[in-house]
Coordinates of C-alpha atoms in Angstrom, one line a residue:
M263 CA 0.0 0.0 0.0
A264 CA 1.3 3.4 -0.8
S265 CA 2.4 5.7 2.0
S266 CA 0.0 8.4 3.1
S267 CA 0.8 11.9 4.2
T268 CA -0.7 13.4 7.4
T269 CA -0.4 16.8 8.9
T270 CA 0.2 17.5 12.6
I271 CA -1.2 20.8 13.9
S272 CA -0.5 22.3 17.3
L273 CA -3.5 24.2 18.5
S274 CA -3.9 27.1 20.9
L275 CA -6.9 29.2 21.5
A276 CA -5.7 31.7 19.0
T277 CA -3.5 30.1 16.4
F278 CA -2.7 27.1 14.3
S279 CA 1.0 26.3 13.6
S280 CA 1.7 23.3 11.3
T281 CA 4.4 21.0 10.4
T282 CA 4.2 18.2 7.9
A283 CA 5.2 14.6 8.5
T284 CA 5.0 11.6 6.3
A285 CA 4.2 8.2 7.8
S286 CA 3.3 4.9 6.2
S287 CA -0.2 3.6 6.7
S288 CA 1.1 0.7 8.7
A289 CA 2.7 3.1 11.2
T290 CA -0.5 5.0 11.4
Q291 CA -2.4 1.8 12.2
T292 CA -0.2 1.0 15.2
K293 CA -1.5 4.2 16.8
T294 CA -5.1 3.1 16.6
S295 CA -7.3 1.5 19.2
S296 CA -8.1 -2.1 18.7
I297 CA -11.7 -1.8 19.9
C298 CA -13.2 1.7 19.8
S299 CA -14.4 3.1 16.5
F300 CA -14.0 6.9 16.4
R301 CA -15.5 9.5 14.1
S302 CA -15.1 13.1 15.3
H303 CA -17.5 15.6 14.0
E304 CA -16.1 16.5 10.6
R305 CA -14.8 20.0 10.2
T306 CA -13.7 21.9 7.2
L307 CA -10.3 23.6 7.5
S308 CA -9.1 26.4 5.3
S309 CA -7.9 25.2 1.9
S310 CA -4.7 27.1 2.6
L311 CA -3.9 24.6 5.3
L312 CA -4.9 21.2 3.8
G313 CA -7.6 21.8 1.2
T314 CA -9.6 18.8 2.4
R315 CA -12.1 17.8 5.0
M316 CA -10.4 16.3 8.1
R317 CA -11.2 14.6 11.3
V318 CA -9.9 15.9 14.6
C319 CA -8.4 13.6 17.2
N320 CA -6.4 14.6 20.3
K321 CA -3.2 12.7 21.2
T322 CA -1.3 13.8 24.3
A323 CA -0.3 17.4 24.3
R324 CA -1.1 18.1 20.7
T325 CA -4.1 17.7 18.5
K326 CA -3.5 15.4 15.6
V327 CA -5.6 16.2 12.5
V328 CA -5.8 13.0 10.5
D329 CA -6.8 12.7 6.8
K330 CA -9.6 10.3 6.2
S331 CA -7.3 8.3 3.9
S332 CA -5.1 7.4 6.9
M333 CA -8.0 6.3 9.2
T334 CA -8.3 2.6 9.8
S335 CA -11.4 0.6 10.5
N336 CA -10.1 0.0 14.1
G337 CA -10.5 3.7 15.0
I338 CA -8.4 6.1 16.9
T339 CA -7.9 6.7 20.7
C340 CA -8.5 10.3 21.6
L341 CA -6.8 11.4 24.8
A342 CA -6.5 15.2 25.0
S343 CA -4.3 17.5 27.1
S344 CA -6.6 20.4 28.1
S345 CA -6.7 22.9 30.9
V346 CA -10.4 23.4 30.4
L347 CA -12.8 21.1 32.2
P348 CA -16.6 20.9 31.8
S349 CA -18.7 22.4 34.6
A350 CA -20.9 19.4 34.4
L351 CA -20.8 16.0 32.7
L352 CA -24.3 14.7 31.9
F353 CA -25.0 11.1 30.9
D354 CA -28.0 9.5 29.3
C355 CA -28.8 6.3 31.1
D356 CA -30.1 3.5 28.8
G357 CA -27.5 2.7 26.1
V358 CA -24.9 4.9 27.7
L359 CA -24.4 3.7 31.3
V360 CA -25.7 0.2 30.4
D361 CA -26.8 -1.3 27.1
T362 CA -30.2 -2.0 28.6
E363 CA -32.7 -1.8 25.7
K364 CA -32.7 -5.1 23.9
D365 CA -32.1 -7.5 26.9
G366 CA -33.5 -5.3 29.7
H367 CA -36.3 -2.9 28.9
R368 CA -37.7 -4.9 26.0
I369 CA -37.8 -8.1 28.0
S370 CA -39.4 -6.4 30.9
F371 CA -42.1 -4.9 28.6
N372 CA -42.8 -8.3 27.1
D373 CA -43.0 -10.0 30.5
T374 CA -45.5 -7.4 31.6
F375 CA -47.6 -7.9 28.5
N376 CA -47.5 -11.6 29.1
E377 CA -48.5 -11.3 32.8
R378 CA -51.5 -9.2 31.8
E379 CA -52.4 -11.6 29.0
L380 CA -52.5 -8.8 26.4
G381 CA -51.3 -10.9 23.5
V382 CA -48.5 -8.4 22.7
T383 CA -44.8 -9.1 22.0
W384 CA -42.2 -6.6 20.9
D385 CA -39.5 -8.3 18.9
V386 CA -36.0 -6.9 18.5
D387 CA -36.6 -5.0 15.3
L388 CA -40.0 -3.6 16.4
Y389 CA -38.5 -2.4 19.6
G390 CA -35.7 -0.7 17.7
E391 CA -38.4 1.3 15.9
L392 CA -40.3 2.1 19.0
L393 CA -37.1 3.6 20.6
K394 CA -37.5 6.6 18.4
I395 CA -40.3 7.6 20.8
G396 CA -38.9 8.9 24.1
G397 CA -40.4 7.4 27.3
G398 CA -41.9 4.0 28.0
K399 CA -45.4 5.2 28.7
E400 CA -45.4 7.3 25.5
R401 CA -44.0 4.3 23.6
M402 CA -46.8 2.0 24.7
T403 CA -49.4 4.6 24.0
A404 CA -48.1 5.3 20.5
Y405 CA -48.0 1.6 19.7
F406 CA -51.5 0.8 20.9
N407 CA -52.9 3.9 19.1
K408 CA -51.4 2.6 15.9
T409 CA -52.1 -1.1 16.1
G410 CA -55.2 -1.1 18.2
W411 CA -55.7 -1.3 22.0
P412 CA -55.9 -4.8 23.6
E413 CA -59.3 -6.1 24.4
K414 CA -58.5 -5.9 28.2
A415 CA -57.7 -2.2 27.9
P416 CA -60.3 0.3 29.1
K417 CA -62.1 2.5 26.5
S418 CA -61.9 6.0 27.9
E419 CA -58.9 8.1 27.4
E420 CA -58.4 8.8 31.1
E421 CA -58.7 5.2 32.1
R422 CA -56.2 4.3 29.3
K423 CA -53.7 6.7 30.9
E424 CA -54.1 4.8 34.2
F425 CA -53.8 1.5 32.4
I426 CA -50.6 2.5 30.7
A427 CA -49.2 3.9 34.0
S428 CA -50.0 0.5 35.7
L429 CA -48.2 -1.4 32.9
H430 CA -45.2 0.8 33.1
K431 CA -45.0 0.5 36.9
R432 CA -44.9 -3.3 36.7
K433 CA -42.4 -3.2 33.8
T434 CA -40.2 -1.0 36.0
E435 CA -40.4 -3.5 38.9
L436 CA -39.3 -6.3 36.6
F437 CA -36.5 -4.2 35.1
M438 CA -35.2 -3.2 38.5
A439 CA -35.0 -6.9 39.4
L440 CA -32.6 -7.5 36.5
I441 CA -30.5 -4.6 37.6
E442 CA -30.4 -5.7 41.2
K443 CA -29.2 -9.1 40.1
K444 CA -26.5 -7.3 38.1
L445 CA -27.4 -9.2 35.0
L446 CA -26.7 -6.1 32.9
P447 CA -23.2 -4.7 33.3
L448 CA -21.9 -1.1 33.0
R449 CA -20.5 -0.3 29.6
P450 CA -16.7 0.0 29.3
G451 CA -15.3 3.2 30.6
V452 CA -18.4 4.6 32.4
A453 CA -17.1 4.2 35.9
K454 CA -13.6 5.5 34.8
L455 CA -15.0 8.7 33.3
I456 CA -17.3 9.4 36.2
D457 CA -14.4 8.9 38.7
Q458 CA -12.3 11.3 36.7
A459 CA -15.0 13.9 36.7
L460 CA -15.8 13.6 40.4
G461 CA -12.1 13.6 41.2
K462 CA -11.7 17.0 39.5
G463 CA -14.8 18.5 41.0
V464 CA -16.9 18.3 37.8
K465 CA -20.6 17.9 38.6
V466 CA -22.1 14.7 37.3
A467 CA -25.7 13.9 36.5
V468 CA -27.8 11.3 34.7
C469 CA -30.6 12.7 32.4
S470 CA -33.0 10.1 31.1
T471 CA -36.5 9.6 29.8
S472 CA -36.7 6.4 31.8
N473 CA -38.5 5.9 35.1
E474 CA -36.7 7.6 37.9
K475 CA -36.7 4.4 40.0
A476 CA -35.2 2.4 37.2
V477 CA -32.4 5.0 36.6
S478 CA -31.7 5.3 40.4
A479 CA -31.4 1.5 40.6
I480 CA -28.8 1.5 37.8
V481 CA -26.8 4.2 39.4
S482 CA -27.1 2.8 42.9
F483 CA -26.5 -0.9 42.2
L484 CA -24.0 -0.7 39.3
L485 CA -22.0 2.5 40.2
G486 CA -22.2 1.9 44.0
P487 CA -23.2 4.1 46.9
E488 CA -20.0 6.2 47.1
R489 CA -20.5 7.4 43.5
S490 CA -24.3 7.5 43.5
E491 CA -24.6 9.9 46.4
K492 CA -22.6 12.4 44.3
I493 CA -24.7 12.0 41.1
K494 CA -27.8 14.0 40.5
I495 CA -30.6 12.2 38.7
F496 CA -33.1 13.8 36.3
A497 CA -35.5 11.2 35.0
G498 CA -39.0 10.1 34.0
D499 CA -41.7 12.7 34.3
V500 CA -39.5 15.4 35.9
V501 CA -40.2 17.4 32.7
P502 CA -43.4 17.5 30.7
R503 CA -41.7 17.0 27.3
K504 CA -39.1 14.3 26.7
K505 CA -36.2 14.0 24.3
P506 CA -35.7 15.2 21.6
D507 CA -37.0 18.2 23.5
P508 CA -34.1 19.8 25.4
A509 CA -36.2 20.3 28.6
I510 CA -34.4 17.7 30.7
Y511 CA -30.9 19.1 29.9
T512 CA -32.1 22.6 30.4
L513 CA -33.5 21.6 33.8
A514 CA -30.2 19.9 34.7
A515 CA -28.1 22.9 34.0
K516 CA -30.4 25.2 35.9
T517 CA -30.6 22.9 38.9
L518 CA -26.8 22.3 39.0
G519 CA -26.2 26.1 38.6
V520 CA -24.0 25.8 35.5
D521 CA -24.1 27.4 32.0
P522 CA -25.3 25.0 29.4
S523 CA -22.4 25.9 27.1
S524 CA -20.0 24.6 29.7
C525 CA -21.7 21.2 29.9
V526 CA -20.7 18.0 28.0
V527 CA -23.4 15.4 27.4
V528 CA -22.7 11.7 26.6
E529 CA -25.6 10.2 24.6
D530 CA -26.2 7.2 22.4
S531 CA -29.2 8.1 20.3
A532 CA -30.3 10.7 17.7
I533 CA -33.1 12.0 19.9
G534 CA -30.7 12.4 22.8
L535 CA -28.2 14.2 20.6
A536 CA -30.9 16.5 19.4
A537 CA -32.0 17.3 23.0
A538 CA -28.4 18.0 24.1
K539 CA -27.6 20.3 21.1
A540 CA -31.0 22.1 21.4
A541 CA -30.0 22.8 25.1
G542 CA -26.8 24.5 23.8
M543 CA -24.4 21.7 25.1
K544 CA -21.5 19.8 23.6
C545 CA -22.4 16.2 22.9
I546 CA -20.4 13.0 22.5
V547 CA -22.1 10.0 21.2
T548 CA -21.2 6.4 22.3
K549 CA -23.1 4.2 19.9
S550 CA -25.2 1.3 21.4
G551 CA -26.7 -1.8 20.0
Y552 CA -29.9 -0.1 18.7
T553 CA -28.3 3.2 17.6
A554 CA -25.3 2.2 15.5
D555 CA -26.9 3.3 12.2
E556 CA -28.5 6.5 13.3
D557 CA -27.5 9.9 12.0
F558 CA -25.0 11.7 14.3
L559 CA -23.9 14.4 12.0
N560 CA -24.3 17.1 14.6
A561 CA -22.4 15.3 17.3
D562 CA -19.1 16.8 18.5
A563 CA -17.6 13.3 18.5
V564 CA -18.8 9.8 17.9
F565 CA -17.3 6.6 19.5
A566 CA -18.2 3.0 19.8
C567 CA -17.7 3.3 23.6
I568 CA -16.0 5.3 26.3
G569 CA -13.5 2.5 26.9
D570 CA -11.1 1.5 29.7
P571 CA -7.3 1.4 29.3
P572 CA -5.6 0.0 27.4
E573 CA -8.5 0.3 24.9
E574 CA -9.7 3.7 26.1
C575 CA -11.5 5.8 23.5
F576 CA -11.7 9.2 25.3
D577 CA -11.2 10.7 28.8
L578 CA -12.3 13.7 30.8
A579 CA -9.6 15.9 29.2
F580 CA -11.0 15.2 25.8
C581 CA -14.5 16.3 27.1
G582 CA -12.9 19.5 28.2
S583 CA -11.1 20.1 25.0
L584 CA -14.5 20.2 23.1
L585 CA -15.2 23.4 25.0
E586 CA -12.1 25.2 23.7
K587 CA -12.5 27.7 20.9
Q588 CA -10.6 25.8 18.3
Y589 CA -13.4 23.1 18.3
V590 CA -16.2 25.5 17.6
S591 CA -17.3 25.1 14.0

């Protein structure tokens, strides 16, 4: 394979200074992570610099700007050196802290439907479509409105709301049992990134459309009491409008007493990304099982996971680097 040329650019808040280095594609590949797939939000640099669209990835004290042609399918680890830290690090729950949807929430919904003898089963593909609707109660309501309400469901609108609420309550109980048994593990790098944030005095919160009890169970049982007592939870019906509406992220910033522009969100879905950006926040996407093919064009960075060393995809310093001026499109 022919060698490829890359350009290394040292970034400050005010200037770019560049030097050019040539490296073979095999040498480039040795610098990549073996697990995490990275795609930073693509940015267009001046044609006087490179004349091509590039991807930004931090390595140690410098920011390495890598031509697409030198990227490998294995991805790139992005560990930045930044003096800027977020005021708050905000995590979505399902798909970010834990990949819960397919083997957690979906199973719990189906067990609830089975207990109530509703004759309803959500298969893997169907549930993937339903996830485009934020909130479990909203998801069930939309599904029954489209396919028809079960015979055992009440007829009036008010009674149907109570019916949905009862289904969701039972579903949450079944889901919490899975969490308490630790049958669904944390995703790689979650505990690491939270520890880095708490250790640096960065506020940490979980912002989710899921039921507050379910989110609290995940945080408490999987992250442990020492971490959970320092993490603020915003979940369920704490806001009237759910993602992609920015209400939950706006509420989090206001409650935590931080400027939205100083917050970094970790999301896994297109509706979560839309909510974070509409709230005026930076957003990193860590793809989950159901969201791998969604459109994340507006994300500030996209990874397969957060990752633990030695297969770490990004860290707290990288989150902070997104707030620096050179990363603003």
